Amino acid sequence: MIIHKAKDYEDMSRKAANIISAQIIMKPKAVLGLATGATPTGVYRQLIERYQKGDVDFSQIATVNLDEYKGLSSNNKQSYHYFMNRYLFDHVNINKGNTYMPNGLEEDEAFECNRYNEIIHSIGGIDLQLLGIGENGHIGFNEPGEVFEKGTHCVALAEHTIKVNAKFFSSVKEVPTHAYSMGIKNIMSANKILLIAFGVSKAKALYDSLFGPIVPNAPASILQLHNDVTVVADEEALSLV
Ligand code: PGA
């Protein structure tokens, strides 16, 4: 595991974008696993800048996202579909036909989970998976629990996650209670993993994940078993390390 300490949010974003850009340059047909949330927006801004400068080309890139809220359509402003278009896809030369997300409107959970697992498999697996980390140690929406969820699943969001994510909605009542999420096995099958974290609110989760016991109650702790993980986090997020 490689840990890069960043000075601040901009530095974290730039360092992470360097790694993603290198992946795209080394493998123009790469499959990128992408994440949403407050942490990666700066990374996406940096990638757009690199695209505008002519340094990275998304034309052959495919993407799969970690998760989507159940019940939200792709044009709902709170959906992760909408987020990805707004913060990255609308601004680079990616073929949107090659960008994949769980379908939040699919009611049949078994069908949707199976469909998404099949997509990940059919595009050849993930070359580089970008991850944020929740204050409770979740990756994707793999919440702390009794077991590591393997494949794509429909998850009941933890109360803490709903509270934290309420900042993106007009009230906590509007936060969906369920989401489709790529499972730990999907994430662990990626060739490389890039975990980004920012701010003191992530310090405990980051420390426990990187150095604590590998337990499903700290979902990100499973990353200790992956052989190619790079962590880019600012000084505050790394303050306990
Ligand atoms: P955040 O979310 O980037 O909004 O902090 C990260 C996560 O919950 O995985």
Short mmCIF file of C-alpha atoms and ligand atoms in Angstrom, two decimals:
data_model
loop_
_atom_site.label_atom_id
_atom_site.label_comp_id
_atom_site.label_asym_id
_atom_site.label_seq_id
_atom_site.Cartn_x
_atom_site.Cartn_y
_atom_site.Cartn_z
CA MET A 1 0.00 0.00 0.00
CA ILE A 2 1.30 3.43 -0.92
CA ILE A 3 0.16 6.44 1.11
CA HIS A 4 0.55 9.94 -0.33
CA LYS A 5 0.03 12.77 2.12
CA ALA A 6 -1.47 15.82 0.43
CA LYS A 7 -1.22 19.39 1.74
CA ASP A 8 -4.86 20.24 1.19
CA TYR A 9 -7.91 19.41 -0.90
CA GLU A 10 -6.44 20.83 -4.13
CA ASP A 11 -3.24 18.88 -3.65
CA MET A 12 -5.19 15.67 -2.93
CA SER A 13 -7.27 16.23 -6.07
CA ARG A 14 -4.22 16.92 -8.23
CA LYS A 15 -2.28 13.90 -6.96
CA ALA A 16 -5.26 11.60 -7.49
CA ALA A 17 -5.92 13.04 -10.96
CA ASN A 18 -2.26 12.38 -11.83
CA ILE A 19 -2.77 8.70 -11.05
CA ILE A 20 -6.00 8.45 -13.05
CA SER A 21 -4.43 10.35 -15.96
CA ALA A 22 -1.46 7.97 -15.95
CA GLN A 23 -3.88 5.03 -16.12
CA ILE A 24 -5.70 6.57 -19.09
CA ILE A 25 -2.44 7.38 -20.89
CA MET A 26 -0.98 3.91 -20.29
CA LYS A 27 -4.21 2.14 -21.29
CA PRO A 28 -6.47 4.27 -23.50
CA LYS A 29 -9.19 1.60 -23.36
CA ALA A 30 -9.11 1.35 -19.58
CA VAL A 31 -12.17 0.63 -17.46
CA LEU A 32 -12.37 3.17 -14.65
CA GLY A 33 -14.42 2.51 -11.54
CA LEU A 34 -15.73 5.89 -10.42
CA ALA A 35 -17.11 7.37 -7.21
CA THR A 36 -19.43 10.20 -6.25
CA GLY A 37 -19.65 12.44 -3.19
CA ALA A 38 -17.95 15.61 -2.04
CA THR A 39 -14.43 14.14 -2.13
CA PRO A 40 -13.96 13.35 -5.85
CA THR A 41 -15.35 16.56 -7.41
CA GLY A 42 -11.92 18.20 -7.31
CA VAL A 43 -10.36 15.16 -8.96
CA TYR A 44 -12.93 15.37 -11.75
CA ARG A 45 -12.25 19.10 -12.16
CA GLN A 46 -8.55 18.32 -12.59
CA LEU A 47 -9.30 15.59 -15.12
CA ILE A 48 -11.47 18.01 -17.15
CA GLU A 49 -8.57 20.50 -17.17
CA ARG A 50 -6.17 17.83 -18.37
CA TYR A 51 -8.64 16.86 -21.11
CA GLN A 52 -8.98 20.51 -22.17
CA LYS A 53 -5.19 20.81 -22.36
CA GLY A 54 -5.10 17.75 -24.60
CA ASP A 55 -3.27 15.60 -22.06
CA VAL A 56 -5.92 12.91 -21.58
CA ASP A 57 -8.35 11.38 -24.02
CA PHE A 58 -11.52 9.70 -22.75
CA SER A 59 -12.76 8.57 -26.17
CA GLN A 60 -12.09 4.87 -25.56
CA ILE A 61 -12.56 4.83 -21.79
CA ALA A 62 -15.37 2.87 -20.15
CA THR A 63 -16.60 3.61 -16.63
CA VAL A 64 -18.62 1.81 -14.00
CA ASN A 65 -19.85 3.66 -10.94
CA LEU A 66 -19.91 2.31 -7.43
CA ASP A 67 -23.50 2.98 -6.60
CA GLU A 68 -26.83 4.67 -7.23
CA TYR A 69 -29.72 5.62 -4.97
CA LYS A 70 -32.69 3.32 -5.33
CA GLY A 71 -35.77 5.21 -6.49
CA LEU A 72 -34.01 8.12 -8.20
CA SER A 73 -34.11 8.50 -11.97
CA SER A 74 -31.02 9.47 -13.93
CA ASN A 75 -32.29 13.02 -14.41
CA ASN A 76 -33.06 13.55 -10.74
CA LYS A 77 -30.52 16.15 -9.59
CA GLN A 78 -29.64 14.10 -6.51
CA SER A 79 -28.95 10.94 -8.47
CA TYR A 80 -25.40 9.78 -8.99
CA HIS A 81 -26.16 9.55 -12.70
CA TYR A 82 -26.81 13.27 -12.73
CA PHE A 83 -23.73 13.88 -10.58
CA MET A 84 -21.43 12.07 -13.01
CA ASN A 85 -22.78 13.99 -16.00
CA ARG A 86 -22.48 17.27 -14.18
CA TYR A 87 -19.03 16.83 -12.70
CA LEU A 88 -17.28 14.84 -15.43
CA PHE A 89 -19.03 13.21 -18.39
CA ASP A 90 -20.58 16.39 -19.86
CA HIS A 91 -17.16 18.03 -20.01
CA VAL A 92 -14.92 15.38 -21.60
CA ASN A 93 -14.98 13.35 -24.80
CA ILE A 94 -16.29 10.19 -23.19
CA ASN A 95 -18.79 8.05 -25.10
CA LYS A 96 -21.72 8.02 -22.67
CA GLY A 97 -22.71 4.64 -24.10
CA ASN A 98 -19.61 3.32 -22.33
CA THR A 99 -20.53 4.74 -18.92
CA TYR A 100 -22.41 2.39 -16.63
CA MET A 101 -24.35 2.98 -13.43
CA PRO A 102 -26.90 0.88 -11.54
CA ASN A 103 -30.45 1.74 -12.59
CA GLY A 104 -32.01 3.36 -9.53
CA LEU A 105 -35.50 2.93 -10.95
CA GLU A 106 -35.31 -0.85 -11.31
CA GLU A 107 -37.64 -2.33 -8.72
CA ASP A 108 -36.50 -5.91 -9.25
CA GLU A 109 -33.41 -5.99 -7.03
CA ALA A 110 -32.18 -9.43 -8.05
CA PHE A 111 -32.48 -8.50 -11.73
CA GLU A 112 -30.62 -5.21 -11.32
CA CYS A 113 -27.81 -6.65 -9.20
CA ASN A 114 -27.32 -9.45 -11.67
CA ARG A 115 -27.40 -7.05 -14.64
CA TYR A 116 -24.76 -4.81 -13.05
CA ASN A 117 -22.46 -7.70 -12.13
CA GLU A 118 -22.76 -8.92 -15.73
CA ILE A 119 -21.84 -5.49 -17.08
CA ILE A 120 -18.70 -5.32 -14.94
CA HIS A 121 -17.77 -8.79 -16.11
CA SER A 122 -18.55 -8.16 -19.78
CA ILE A 123 -16.42 -5.03 -20.04
CA GLY A 124 -13.46 -6.96 -18.72
CA GLY A 125 -13.36 -5.89 -15.06
CA ILE A 126 -12.03 -2.68 -13.59
CA ASP A 127 -8.50 -1.42 -14.21
CA LEU A 128 -8.54 1.38 -11.66
CA GLN A 129 -11.19 1.86 -8.99
CA LEU A 130 -11.51 5.28 -7.36
CA LEU A 131 -12.93 5.16 -3.83
CA GLY A 132 -13.96 7.66 -1.22
CA ILE A 133 -14.50 6.51 2.33
CA GLY A 134 -17.46 7.17 4.60
CA GLU A 135 -17.03 8.46 8.14
CA ASN A 136 -18.28 5.02 9.19
CA GLY A 137 -15.69 3.27 7.00
CA HIS A 138 -17.98 2.38 4.12
CA ILE A 139 -16.71 2.09 0.56
CA GLY A 140 -19.31 2.48 -2.13
CA PHE A 141 -22.40 1.93 0.00
CA ASN A 142 -20.95 -1.19 1.56
CA GLU A 143 -22.02 -0.29 5.06
CA PRO A 144 -20.53 -1.71 8.28
CA GLY A 145 -22.17 -5.04 9.04
CA GLU A 146 -21.81 -8.71 9.82
CA VAL A 147 -20.38 -9.82 6.48
CA PHE A 148 -18.55 -8.38 3.49
CA GLU A 149 -21.20 -8.15 0.74
CA LYS A 150 -19.74 -9.80 -2.32
CA GLY A 151 -21.45 -8.70 -5.52
CA THR A 152 -23.78 -5.84 -6.39
CA HIS A 153 -26.55 -5.66 -3.83
CA CYS A 154 -29.37 -3.43 -2.68
CA VAL A 155 -28.39 -1.96 0.65
CA ALA A 156 -30.38 -0.26 3.39
CA LEU A 157 -28.31 2.84 4.04
CA ALA A 158 -26.90 3.25 7.54
CA GLU A 159 -28.55 5.94 9.63
CA HIS A 160 -25.21 7.73 9.81
CA THR A 161 -24.86 7.73 6.02
CA ILE A 162 -28.35 9.17 5.59
CA LYS A 163 -27.51 11.92 8.08
CA VAL A 164 -24.18 12.76 6.42
CA ASN A 165 -25.65 12.73 2.91
CA ALA A 166 -28.58 14.93 3.93
CA LYS A 167 -26.30 17.90 3.14
CA PHE A 168 -26.90 17.18 -0.56
CA PHE A 169 -30.72 17.18 -0.15
CA SER A 170 -33.14 19.83 1.06
CA SER A 171 -34.04 17.71 4.09
CA VAL A 172 -33.00 14.43 5.68
CA LYS A 173 -36.41 12.99 4.79
CA GLU A 174 -35.60 13.24 1.10
CA VAL A 175 -32.51 11.05 1.31
CA PRO A 176 -33.35 7.66 -0.21
CA THR A 177 -33.18 4.85 2.31
CA HIS A 178 -31.76 2.29 -0.12
CA ALA A 179 -29.12 2.12 -2.83
CA TYR A 180 -27.67 -0.30 -5.31
CA SER A 181 -24.00 -0.75 -4.58
CA MET A 182 -21.15 -2.64 -6.13
CA GLY A 183 -20.05 -5.28 -3.66
CA ILE A 184 -16.72 -5.79 -1.98
CA LYS A 185 -15.83 -8.59 -4.40
CA ASN A 186 -16.40 -6.28 -7.39
CA ILE A 187 -14.19 -3.64 -5.76
CA MET A 188 -11.48 -6.09 -4.71
CA SER A 189 -11.34 -7.52 -8.24
CA ALA A 190 -10.12 -4.17 -9.62
CA ASN A 191 -6.48 -4.27 -10.72
CA LYS A 192 -5.66 -1.06 -8.86
CA ILE A 193 -7.43 0.87 -6.17
CA LEU A 194 -7.11 4.58 -5.48
CA LEU A 195 -8.63 5.68 -2.16
CA ILE A 196 -9.03 9.39 -1.54
CA ALA A 197 -9.94 11.07 1.73
CA PHE A 198 -10.11 14.61 2.96
CA GLY A 199 -10.68 16.22 6.35
CA VAL A 200 -10.53 15.29 10.00
CA SER A 201 -13.99 13.64 9.89
CA LYS A 202 -12.37 10.78 7.94
CA ALA A 203 -9.31 10.36 10.20
CA LYS A 204 -10.66 7.56 12.40
CA ALA A 205 -12.23 5.61 9.54
CA LEU A 206 -9.02 5.92 7.55
CA TYR A 207 -6.82 4.81 10.43
CA ASP A 208 -9.05 1.85 11.29
CA SER A 209 -9.24 0.82 7.65
CA LEU A 210 -5.54 0.96 6.98
CA PHE A 211 -4.23 -0.38 10.28
CA GLY A 212 -7.08 -1.94 12.23
CA PRO A 213 -8.38 -5.49 12.10
CA ILE A 214 -9.93 -6.65 8.82
CA VAL A 215 -13.57 -6.88 9.80
CA PRO A 216 -16.87 -6.24 7.98
CA ASN A 217 -17.73 -3.68 10.61
CA ALA A 218 -14.99 -1.55 9.00
CA PRO A 219 -15.68 -2.33 5.32
CA ALA A 220 -12.65 -0.46 3.93
CA SER A 221 -10.34 -2.63 6.08
CA ILE A 222 -10.66 -5.33 3.41
CA LEU A 223 -8.41 -3.15 1.23
CA GLN A 224 -5.46 -4.32 3.35
CA LEU A 225 -5.77 -7.59 1.41
CA HIS A 226 -5.51 -5.94 -2.03
CA ASN A 227 -2.04 -5.85 -3.51
CA ASP A 228 -2.23 -2.51 -5.34
CA VAL A 229 -3.83 0.19 -3.23
CA THR A 230 -2.78 3.84 -3.32
CA VAL A 231 -4.17 6.20 -0.71
CA VAL A 232 -4.15 9.94 -1.33
CA ALA A 233 -5.36 11.89 1.67
CA ASP A 234 -4.77 15.27 3.22
CA GLU A 235 -2.89 15.83 6.48
CA GLU A 236 -6.08 15.98 8.54
CA ALA A 237 -7.47 12.72 7.20
CA LEU A 238 -4.07 11.16 7.93
CA SER A 239 -3.71 12.79 11.34
CA LEU A 240 -4.05 9.50 13.26
CA VAL A 241 -1.69 7.57 10.95
P1 PGA B 1 -17.91 12.07 0.59
O1 PGA B 1 -18.43 10.60 0.68
O2 PGA B 1 -16.94 12.11 -0.53
O3 PGA B 1 -19.15 12.90 0.31
O4 PGA B 1 -17.28 12.40 1.92
C1 PGA B 1 -17.51 9.55 0.66
C2 PGA B 1 -18.23 8.25 0.87
O5 PGA B 1 -19.25 8.27 1.58
O6 PGA B 1 -17.78 7.24 0.33
#
